[in-house]
PDB file of C-alpha atoms in Angstrom:
ATOM      1  CA  MET G 269      51.264  16.543 -31.134  1.00  0.00           C
ATOM      2  CA  SER G 270      48.846  18.288 -29.016  1.00  0.00           C
ATOM      3  CA  PHE G 271      48.854  18.412 -25.067  1.00  0.00           C
ATOM      4  CA  ASP G 272      46.667  16.041 -23.533  1.00  0.00           C
ATOM      5  CA  PRO G 273      45.763  17.308 -19.739  1.00  0.00           C
ATOM      6  CA  MET G 274      44.528  14.288 -18.560  1.00  0.00           C
ATOM      7  CA  ALA G 275      47.629  12.383 -19.510  1.00  0.00           C
ATOM      8  CA  ALA G 276      49.850  14.967 -17.760  1.00  0.00           C
ATOM      9  CA  ALA G 277      47.828  14.627 -14.670  1.00  0.00           C
ATOM     10  CA  VAL G 278      48.165  10.882 -14.539  1.00  0.00           C
ATOM     11  CA  ASP G 279      51.857  11.482 -15.220  1.00  0.00           C
ATOM     12  CA  TRP G 280      51.830  13.941 -12.101  1.00  0.00           C
ATOM     13  CA  PHE G 281      49.949  11.619 -10.295  1.00  0.00           C
ATOM     14  CA  ASP G 282      52.399   8.672 -11.000  1.00  0.00           C
ATOM     15  CA  ALA G 283      55.382  11.000  -9.753  1.00  0.00           C
ATOM     16  CA  TYR G 284      53.685  12.151  -6.830  1.00  0.00           C
ATOM     17  CA  ARG G 285      52.926   8.024  -6.091  1.00  0.00           C
ATOM     18  CA  ALA G 286      56.637   7.499  -6.302  1.00  0.00           C
ATOM     19  CA  GLY G 287      57.986  10.035  -4.541  1.00  0.00           C
ATOM     20  CA  ASP G 288      59.588  11.696  -7.626  1.00  0.00           C
ATOM     21  CA  ILE G 289      60.142  15.009  -6.329  1.00  0.00           C
ATOM     22  CA  GLU G 290      62.525  15.922  -9.583  1.00  0.00           C
ATOM     23  CA  THR G 291      59.553  15.024 -12.217  1.00  0.00           C
ATOM     24  CA  LEU G 292      56.982  16.840 -10.083  1.00  0.00           C
ATOM     25  CA  LEU G 293      58.905  20.196  -9.979  1.00  0.00           C
ATOM     26  CA  GLU G 294      59.535  19.712 -13.406  1.00  0.00           C
ATOM     27  CA  MET G 295      56.188  19.553 -13.985  1.00  0.00           C
ATOM     28  CA  TYR G 296      55.570  23.233 -12.901  1.00  0.00           C
ATOM     29  CA  ALA G 297      55.725  26.575 -14.460  1.00  0.00           C
ATOM     30  CA  GLU G 298      57.968  28.721 -13.022  1.00  0.00           C
ATOM     31  CA  ASP G 299      55.044  30.975 -11.719  1.00  0.00           C
ATOM     32  CA  ALA G 300      53.080  28.352 -10.794  1.00  0.00           C
ATOM     33  CA  VAL G 301      51.309  28.761  -7.531  1.00  0.00           C
ATOM     34  CA  VAL G 302      49.786  25.599  -5.086  1.00  0.00           C
ATOM     35  CA  TYR G 303      46.808  26.223  -3.114  1.00  0.00           C
ATOM     36  CA  CYS G 304      46.580  23.079  -0.538  1.00  0.00           C
ATOM     37  CA  ASP G 305      43.858  23.139   1.762  1.00  0.00           C
ATOM     38  CA  CYS G 306      45.082  20.153   3.618  1.00  0.00           C
ATOM     39  CA  ASP G 307      47.803  22.339   4.856  1.00  0.00           C
ATOM     40  CA  GLN G 308      46.206  25.714   4.346  1.00  0.00           C
ATOM     41  CA  LEU G 309      49.143  26.857   2.503  1.00  0.00           C
ATOM     42  CA  ALA G 310      49.334  28.691  -0.874  1.00  0.00           C
ATOM     43  CA  ILE G 311      52.910  28.126  -2.371  1.00  0.00           C
ATOM     44  CA  SER G 312      54.977  29.743  -4.834  1.00  0.00           C
ATOM     45  CA  GLY G 313      58.793  30.098  -6.427  1.00  0.00           C
ATOM     46  CA  ARG G 314      60.640  26.751  -7.175  1.00  0.00           C
ATOM     47  CA  GLN G 315      62.332  26.723  -3.605  1.00  0.00           C
ATOM     48  CA  ASN G 316      58.995  27.039  -1.875  1.00  0.00           C
ATOM     49  CA  LEU G 317      57.739  24.122  -3.896  1.00  0.00           C
ATOM     50  CA  ARG G 318      60.609  22.200  -3.487  1.00  0.00           C
ATOM     51  CA  GLY G 319      60.064  22.283   0.341  1.00  0.00           C
ATOM     52  CA  TYR G 320      56.268  21.404   0.118  1.00  0.00           C
ATOM     53  CA  TRP G 321      56.793  18.523  -1.934  1.00  0.00           C
ATOM     54  CA  ALA G 322      60.119  17.421   0.417  1.00  0.00           C
ATOM     55  CA  ILE G 323      57.383  17.824   3.366  1.00  0.00           C
ATOM     56  CA  HIS G 324      54.175  16.535   1.221  1.00  0.00           C
ATOM     57  CA  LEU G 325      55.400  13.334   0.054  1.00  0.00           C
ATOM     58  CA  GLN G 326      56.230  12.298   3.530  1.00  0.00           C
ATOM     59  CA  GLU G 327      53.380  13.492   5.503  1.00  0.00           C
ATOM     60  CA  HIS G 328      50.535  13.139   2.841  1.00  0.00           C
ATOM     61  CA  GLN G 329      51.115  10.070   0.585  1.00  0.00           C
ATOM     62  CA  ALA G 330      48.939   9.312  -2.376  1.00  0.00           C
ATOM     63  CA  ALA G 331      47.819   5.635  -2.665  1.00  0.00           C
ATOM     64  CA  GLU G 332      45.059   4.776  -5.175  1.00  0.00           C
ATOM     65  CA  LEU G 333      43.490   6.798  -7.871  1.00  0.00           C
ATOM     66  CA  ASP G 334      39.745   7.486  -7.250  1.00  0.00           C
ATOM     67  CA  ASN G 335      38.703   9.521  -9.925  1.00  0.00           C
ATOM     68  CA  LEU G 336      40.191  11.638 -13.000  1.00  0.00           C
ATOM     69  CA  GLN G 337      37.765  13.996 -14.968  1.00  0.00           C
ATOM     70  CA  PRO G 338      38.845  17.058 -17.923  1.00  0.00           C
ATOM     71  CA  SER G 339      38.262  20.592 -16.316  1.00  0.00           C
ATOM     72  CA  GLU G 340      38.334  23.643 -17.545  1.00  0.00           C
ATOM     73  CA  GLY G 341      42.306  24.139 -18.694  1.00  0.00           C
ATOM     74  CA  GLY G 342      43.541  20.824 -17.228  1.00  0.00           C
ATOM     75  CA  ALA G 343      41.781  18.068 -15.199  1.00  0.00           C
ATOM     76  CA  THR G 344      40.479  17.065 -11.853  1.00  0.00           C
ATOM     77  CA  ILE G 345      42.291  14.179 -10.309  1.00  0.00           C
ATOM     78  CA  SER G 346      41.149  12.459  -7.045  1.00  0.00           C
ATOM     79  CA  TYR G 347      42.973  10.332  -4.755  1.00  0.00           C
ATOM     80  CA  VAL G 348      43.403   8.799  -1.715  1.00  0.00           C
ATOM     81  CA  SER G 349      45.700  10.097   0.804  1.00  0.00           C
ATOM     82  CA  GLY G 350      45.808   8.399   4.317  1.00  0.00           C
ATOM     83  CA  GLU G 351      42.181   8.720   5.546  1.00  0.00           C
ATOM     84  CA  ASN G 352      40.734  11.163   2.979  1.00  0.00           C
ATOM     85  CA  VAL G 353      40.267  11.131  -0.261  1.00  0.00           C
ATOM     86  CA  VAL G 354      41.800  14.316  -1.912  1.00  0.00           C
ATOM     87  CA  GLN G 355      40.593  16.347  -5.251  1.00  0.00           C
ATOM     88  CA  ALA G 356      43.396  18.151  -7.004  1.00  0.00           C
ATOM     89  CA  VAL G 357      42.574  20.973 -10.261  1.00  0.00           C
ATOM     90  CA  LEU G 358      45.527  21.176 -12.216  1.00  0.00           C
ATOM     91  CA  ASP G 359      45.541  23.984 -14.525  1.00  0.00           C
ATOM     92  CA  PHE G 360      48.109  24.143 -17.291  1.00  0.00           C
ATOM     93  CA  ASP G 361      49.475  26.883 -19.223  1.00  0.00           C
ATOM     94  CA  ASP G 362      49.976  26.788 -23.138  1.00  0.00           C
ATOM     95  CA  ALA G 363      53.166  24.969 -22.686  1.00  0.00           C
ATOM     96  CA  GLY G 364      51.582  21.953 -20.763  1.00  0.00           C
ATOM     97  CA  LYS G 365      53.051  22.971 -17.549  1.00  0.00           C
ATOM     98  CA  ILE G 366      50.886  23.265 -14.436  1.00  0.00           C
ATOM     99  CA  ARG G 367      49.929  27.132 -13.734  1.00  0.00           C
ATOM    100  CA  THR G 368      48.107  26.324 -10.541  1.00  0.00           C
ATOM    101  CA  LEU G 369      47.223  23.243  -8.416  1.00  0.00           C
ATOM    102  CA  SER G 370      44.484  23.523  -5.924  1.00  0.00           C
ATOM    103  CA  CYS G 371      43.852  20.288  -3.539  1.00  0.00           C
ATOM    104  CA  ARG G 372      41.458  19.882  -0.662  1.00  0.00           C
ATOM    105  CA  PRO G 373      39.898  16.478   0.981  1.00  0.00           C
ATOM    106  CA  ILE G 374      36.303  15.559  -0.144  1.00  0.00           C
ATOM    107  CA  ARG G 375      35.356  12.990   1.840  1.00  0.00           C
ATOM    108  CA  GLN G 376      36.621  10.086   4.236  1.00  0.00           C
ATOM    109  CA  ALA G 377      38.566   7.323   1.849  1.00  0.00           C
ATOM    110  CA  SER G 378      36.840   4.545   4.225  1.00  0.00           C
ATOM    111  CA  SER G 379      34.350   3.582   1.496  1.00  0.00           C
ATOM    112  CA  ILE G 380      37.029   2.912  -0.494  1.00  0.00           C
ATOM    113  CA  ALA G 381      39.774   1.520   1.582  1.00  0.00           C
ATOM    114  CA  CYS G 382      37.459  -0.988   3.008  1.00  0.00           C
ATOM    115  CA  GLN G 383      36.269  -2.406  -0.667  1.00  0.00           C
ATOM    116  CA  GLY G 384      36.097  -6.209  -0.018  1.00  0.00           C
ATOM    117  CA  VAL G 385      37.341  -6.336   3.462  1.00  0.00           C
ATOM    118  CA  VAL G 386      35.205  -6.129   6.656  1.00  0.00           C
ATOM    119  CA  CYS G 387      36.253  -2.911   8.533  1.00  0.00           C
TER     120      CYS G 387
END
């Protein structure tokens, strides 16, 4: 059975949307680094990742999927979070664990959030 980074990115997004911090943490390699432009942070280490996600799940909840594309070494996923569409680039190691995650807002979500509704 081969590793599918696109499926892993969807699993990451599902765990994020569900607020499942334990599943999220299990997806990261021991030496993983998260680069979060939303909060201007670089985080590494299991305890630091736990602290990051504990706060991030409260302050930056993920709503709906915007886009999912393969990328070199992983997948790029964009999703609505608050008033923004955020892009997350997940890079995986050979064991299928997240080696790096880089996230940043790419645009306002109003065009997505207002579909079918008068805003």
